[in-house]
PDB file of N, CA and C in Angstrom:
ATOM      1  N   MET O1460      -6.932  -2.779 -14.289  1.00 48.00           N
ATOM      2  CA  MET O1460      -5.948  -3.389 -13.424  1.00 48.00           C
ATOM      3  C   MET O1460      -5.871  -2.617 -12.110  1.00 48.00           C
ATOM      4  N   PRO O1461      -6.077  -3.266 -11.006  1.00 55.00           N
ATOM      5  CA  PRO O1461      -6.016  -2.548  -9.703  1.00 55.00           C
ATOM      6  C   PRO O1461      -4.594  -2.089  -9.383  1.00 55.00           C
ATOM      7  N   LEU O1462      -4.521  -0.977  -8.673  1.00 59.00           N
ATOM      8  CA  LEU O1462      -3.231  -0.424  -8.299  1.00 59.00           C
ATOM      9  C   LEU O1462      -2.653  -1.106  -7.061  1.00 59.00           C
ATOM     10  N   TYR O1463      -3.532  -1.583  -6.173  1.00 57.00           N
ATOM     11  CA  TYR O1463      -3.070  -2.182  -4.932  1.00 57.00           C
ATOM     12  C   TYR O1463      -3.767  -3.512  -4.765  1.00 57.00           C
ATOM     13  N   PRO O1464      -3.238  -4.461  -4.068  1.00 57.00           N
ATOM     14  CA  PRO O1464      -1.927  -4.411  -3.435  1.00 57.00           C
ATOM     15  C   PRO O1464      -0.820  -4.536  -4.456  1.00 57.00           C
ATOM     16  N   PHE O1465       0.176  -3.684  -4.334  1.00 60.00           N
ATOM     17  CA  PHE O1465       1.327  -3.671  -5.232  1.00 60.00           C
ATOM     18  C   PHE O1465       2.564  -4.068  -4.416  1.00 60.00           C
ATOM     19  N   ARG O1466       3.317  -4.970  -4.930  1.00 63.00           N
ATOM     20  CA  ARG O1466       4.515  -5.455  -4.196  1.00 63.00           C
ATOM     21  C   ARG O1466       5.740  -4.697  -4.685  1.00 63.00           C
ATOM     22  N   PHE O1467       6.302  -3.884  -3.793  1.00 63.00           N
ATOM     23  CA  PHE O1467       7.542  -3.198  -4.118  1.00 63.00           C
ATOM     24  C   PHE O1467       8.702  -4.158  -3.910  1.00 63.00           C
ATOM     25  N   PRO O1468       9.761  -4.008  -4.720  1.00 69.00           N
ATOM     26  CA  PRO O1468      10.956  -4.835  -4.475  1.00 69.00           C
ATOM     27  C   PRO O1468      11.536  -4.542  -3.095  1.00 69.00           C
ATOM     28  N   PRO O1469      12.169  -5.515  -2.465  1.00 70.00           N
ATOM     29  CA  PRO O1469      12.722  -5.298  -1.117  1.00 70.00           C
ATOM     30  C   PRO O1469      13.677  -4.122  -1.036  1.00 70.00           C
ATOM     31  N   GLU O1470      14.466  -3.872  -2.083  1.00 75.00           N
ATOM     32  CA  GLU O1470      15.414  -2.764  -2.036  1.00 75.00           C
ATOM     33  C   GLU O1470      14.724  -1.406  -1.974  1.00 75.00           C
ATOM     34  N   THR O1471      13.498  -1.346  -2.436  1.00 72.00           N
ATOM     35  CA  THR O1471      12.728  -0.097  -2.328  1.00 72.00           C
ATOM     36  C   THR O1471      12.474   0.249  -0.864  1.00 72.00           C
ATOM     37  N   HIS O1472      12.102  -0.755  -0.094  1.00 68.00           N
ATOM     38  CA  HIS O1472      11.845  -0.539   1.334  1.00 68.00           C
ATOM     39  C   HIS O1472      13.121  -0.122   2.072  1.00 68.00           C
ATOM     40  N   GLU O1473      14.221  -0.689   1.673  1.00 75.00           N
ATOM     41  CA  GLU O1473      15.501  -0.373   2.346  1.00 75.00           C
ATOM     42  C   GLU O1473      15.911   1.083   2.134  1.00 75.00           C
ATOM     43  N   ARG O1474      15.529   1.648   0.988  1.00 79.00           N
ATOM     44  CA  ARG O1474      15.902   3.044   0.689  1.00 79.00           C
ATOM     45  C   ARG O1474      14.967   4.050   1.339  1.00 79.00           C
ATOM     46  N   LEU O1475      13.801   3.591   1.771  1.00 76.00           N
ATOM     47  CA  LEU O1475      12.822   4.524   2.370  1.00 76.00           C
ATOM     48  C   LEU O1475      13.209   4.889   3.798  1.00 76.00           C
ATOM     49  N   PRO O1476      12.926   6.134   4.208  1.00 79.00           N
ATOM     50  CA  PRO O1476      13.069   6.473   5.604  1.00 79.00           C
ATOM     51  C   PRO O1476      12.078   5.643   6.449  1.00 79.00           C
ATOM     52  N   ALA O1477      12.435   5.378   7.663  1.00 76.00           N
ATOM     53  CA  ALA O1477      11.620   4.517   8.537  1.00 76.00           C
ATOM     54  C   ALA O1477      10.207   5.050   8.681  1.00 76.00           C
ATOM     55  N   GLU O1478      10.015   6.358   8.752  1.00 77.00           N
ATOM     56  CA  GLU O1478       8.659   6.903   8.949  1.00 77.00           C
ATOM     57  C   GLU O1478       7.767   6.700   7.725  1.00 77.00           C
ATOM     58  N   LEU O1479       8.330   6.373   6.575  1.00 73.00           N
ATOM     59  CA  LEU O1479       7.504   6.109   5.393  1.00 73.00           C
ATOM     60  C   LEU O1479       7.238   4.621   5.193  1.00 73.00           C
ATOM     61  N   ARG O1480       8.082   3.764   5.754  1.00 72.00           N
ATOM     62  CA  ARG O1480       7.910   2.322   5.544  1.00 72.00           C
ATOM     63  C   ARG O1480       6.603   1.818   6.120  1.00 72.00           C
ATOM     64  N   GLU O1481       6.286   2.194   7.344  1.00 71.00           N
ATOM     65  CA  GLU O1481       5.096   1.670   7.990  1.00 71.00           C
ATOM     66  C   GLU O1481       3.795   2.049   7.247  1.00 71.00           C
ATOM     67  N   PRO O1482       3.590   3.354   6.896  1.00 66.00           N
ATOM     68  CA  PRO O1482       2.379   3.690   6.123  1.00 66.00           C
ATOM     69  C   PRO O1482       2.311   2.939   4.797  1.00 66.00           C
ATOM     70  N   LEU O1483       3.440   2.779   4.140  1.00 66.00           N
ATOM     71  CA  LEU O1483       3.447   2.077   2.862  1.00 66.00           C
ATOM     72  C   LEU O1483       3.047   0.618   3.033  1.00 66.00           C
ATOM     73  N   GLU O1484       3.485   0.032   4.144  1.00 65.00           N
ATOM     74  CA  GLU O1484       3.154  -1.389   4.374  1.00 65.00           C
ATOM     75  C   GLU O1484       1.665  -1.602   4.579  1.00 65.00           C
ATOM     76  N   LEU O1485       0.926  -0.591   4.977  1.00 59.00           N
ATOM     77  CA  LEU O1485      -0.527  -0.716   5.079  1.00 59.00           C
ATOM     78  C   LEU O1485      -1.117  -1.033   3.710  1.00 59.00           C
ATOM     79  N   TYR O1486      -0.572  -0.439   2.661  1.00 58.00           N
ATOM     80  CA  TYR O1486      -1.100  -0.624   1.322  1.00 58.00           C
ATOM     81  C   TYR O1486      -0.707  -1.965   0.713  1.00 58.00           C
ATOM     82  N   ILE O1487       0.450  -2.477   1.101  1.00 58.00           N
ATOM     83  CA  ILE O1487       0.894  -3.717   0.462  1.00 58.00           C
ATOM     84  C   ILE O1487       0.610  -4.938   1.309  1.00 58.00           C
ATOM     85  N   SER O1488       0.048  -4.742   2.498  1.00 56.00           N
ATOM     86  CA  SER O1488      -0.280  -5.893   3.322  1.00 56.00           C
ATOM     87  C   SER O1488      -1.562  -6.536   2.816  1.00 56.00           C
ATOM     88  N   GLU O1489      -1.830  -7.720   3.291  1.00 54.00           N
ATOM     89  CA  GLU O1489      -3.038  -8.426   2.874  1.00 54.00           C
ATOM     90  C   GLU O1489      -4.303  -7.734   3.390  1.00 54.00           C
ATOM     91  N   ASP O1490      -4.170  -6.940   4.425  1.00 56.00           N
ATOM     92  CA  ASP O1490      -5.340  -6.298   5.041  1.00 56.00           C
ATOM     93  C   ASP O1490      -5.493  -4.838   4.624  1.00 56.00           C
ATOM     94  N   TRP O1491      -4.944  -4.464   3.488  1.00 55.00           N
ATOM     95  CA  TRP O1491      -4.975  -3.041   3.087  1.00 55.00           C
ATOM     96  C   TRP O1491      -6.404  -2.518   2.958  1.00 55.00           C
ATOM     97  N   ARG O1492      -7.337  -3.357   2.564  1.00 56.00           N
ATOM     98  CA  ARG O1492      -8.699  -2.881   2.356  1.00 56.00           C
ATOM     99  C   ARG O1492      -9.332  -2.400   3.662  1.00 56.00           C
ATOM    100  N   ASP O1493      -8.951  -3.002   4.769  1.00 61.00           N
ATOM    101  CA  ASP O1493      -9.518  -2.604   6.063  1.00 61.00           C
ATOM    102  C   ASP O1493      -9.009  -1.249   6.542  1.00 61.00           C
ATOM    103  N   GLN O1494      -7.946  -0.759   5.926  1.00 62.00           N
ATOM    104  CA  GLN O1494      -7.332   0.501   6.363  1.00 62.00           C
ATOM    105  C   GLN O1494      -7.878   1.719   5.618  1.00 62.00           C
ATOM    106  N   LEU O1495      -8.662   1.489   4.564  1.00 66.00           N
ATOM    107  CA  LEU O1495      -9.078   2.592   3.700  1.00 66.00           C
ATOM    108  C   LEU O1495     -10.585   2.735   3.681  1.00 66.00           C
ATOM    109  N   SER O1496     -11.031   3.954   3.437  1.00 72.00           N
ATOM    110  CA  SER O1496     -12.468   4.180   3.316  1.00 72.00           C
ATOM    111  C   SER O1496     -12.981   3.552   2.010  1.00 72.00           C
ATOM    112  N   GLU O1497     -14.297   3.365   1.894  1.00 75.00           N
ATOM    113  CA  GLU O1497     -14.853   2.751   0.724  1.00 75.00           C
ATOM    114  C   GLU O1497     -14.590   3.559  -0.541  1.00 75.00           C
ATOM    115  N   SER O1498     -14.644   4.884  -0.416  1.00 77.00           N
ATOM    116  CA  SER O1498     -14.392   5.723  -1.599  1.00 77.00           C
ATOM    117  C   SER O1498     -12.947   5.622  -2.086  1.00 77.00           C
ATOM    118  N   VAL O1499     -12.025   5.548  -1.133  1.00 72.00           N
ATOM    119  CA  VAL O1499     -10.608   5.408  -1.531  1.00 72.00           C
ATOM    120  C   VAL O1499     -10.380   4.019  -2.137  1.00 72.00           C
ATOM    121  N   GLN O1500     -11.008   3.000  -1.592  1.00 71.00           N
ATOM    122  CA  GLN O1500     -10.888   1.647  -2.170  1.00 71.00           C
ATOM    123  C   GLN O1500     -11.393   1.665  -3.619  1.00 71.00           C
ATOM    124  N   TYR O1501     -12.488   2.348  -3.863  1.00 76.00           N
ATOM    125  CA  TYR O1501     -13.061   2.421  -5.197  1.00 76.00           C
ATOM    126  C   TYR O1501     -12.074   3.037  -6.183  1.00 76.00           C
ATOM    127  N   VAL O1502     -11.440   4.140  -5.766  1.00 76.00           N
ATOM    128  CA  VAL O1502     -10.468   4.811  -6.621  1.00 76.00           C
ATOM    129  C   VAL O1502      -9.268   3.936  -6.879  1.00 76.00           C
ATOM    130  N   LEU O1503      -8.762   3.277  -5.841  1.00 71.00           N
ATOM    131  CA  LEU O1503      -7.568   2.438  -6.000  1.00 71.00           C
ATOM    132  C   LEU O1503      -7.835   1.223  -6.842  1.00 71.00           C
ATOM    133  N   ARG O1504      -9.089   0.731  -6.849  1.00 71.00           N
ATOM    134  CA  ARG O1504      -9.403  -0.434  -7.663  1.00 71.00           C
ATOM    135  C   ARG O1504      -9.416  -0.084  -9.136  1.00 71.00           C
ATOM    136  N   GLY O1505      -9.578   1.182  -9.459  1.00 63.00           N
ATOM    137  CA  GLY O1505      -9.574   1.594 -10.876  1.00 63.00           C
ATOM    138  C   GLY O1505     -10.913   1.612 -11.414  1.00 63.00           C
TER     139      GLY O1505
END
């Protein structure tokens, strides 16, 4: 089972500091694969 993209509940985002929200959104966006190297994608896919 792949780890990403993982959808966090909205209240999780509200509790995060602003500087952490944007990096996290890279992983949960539809374009997360474009943000990561091939080796990291391999690890995240499981």
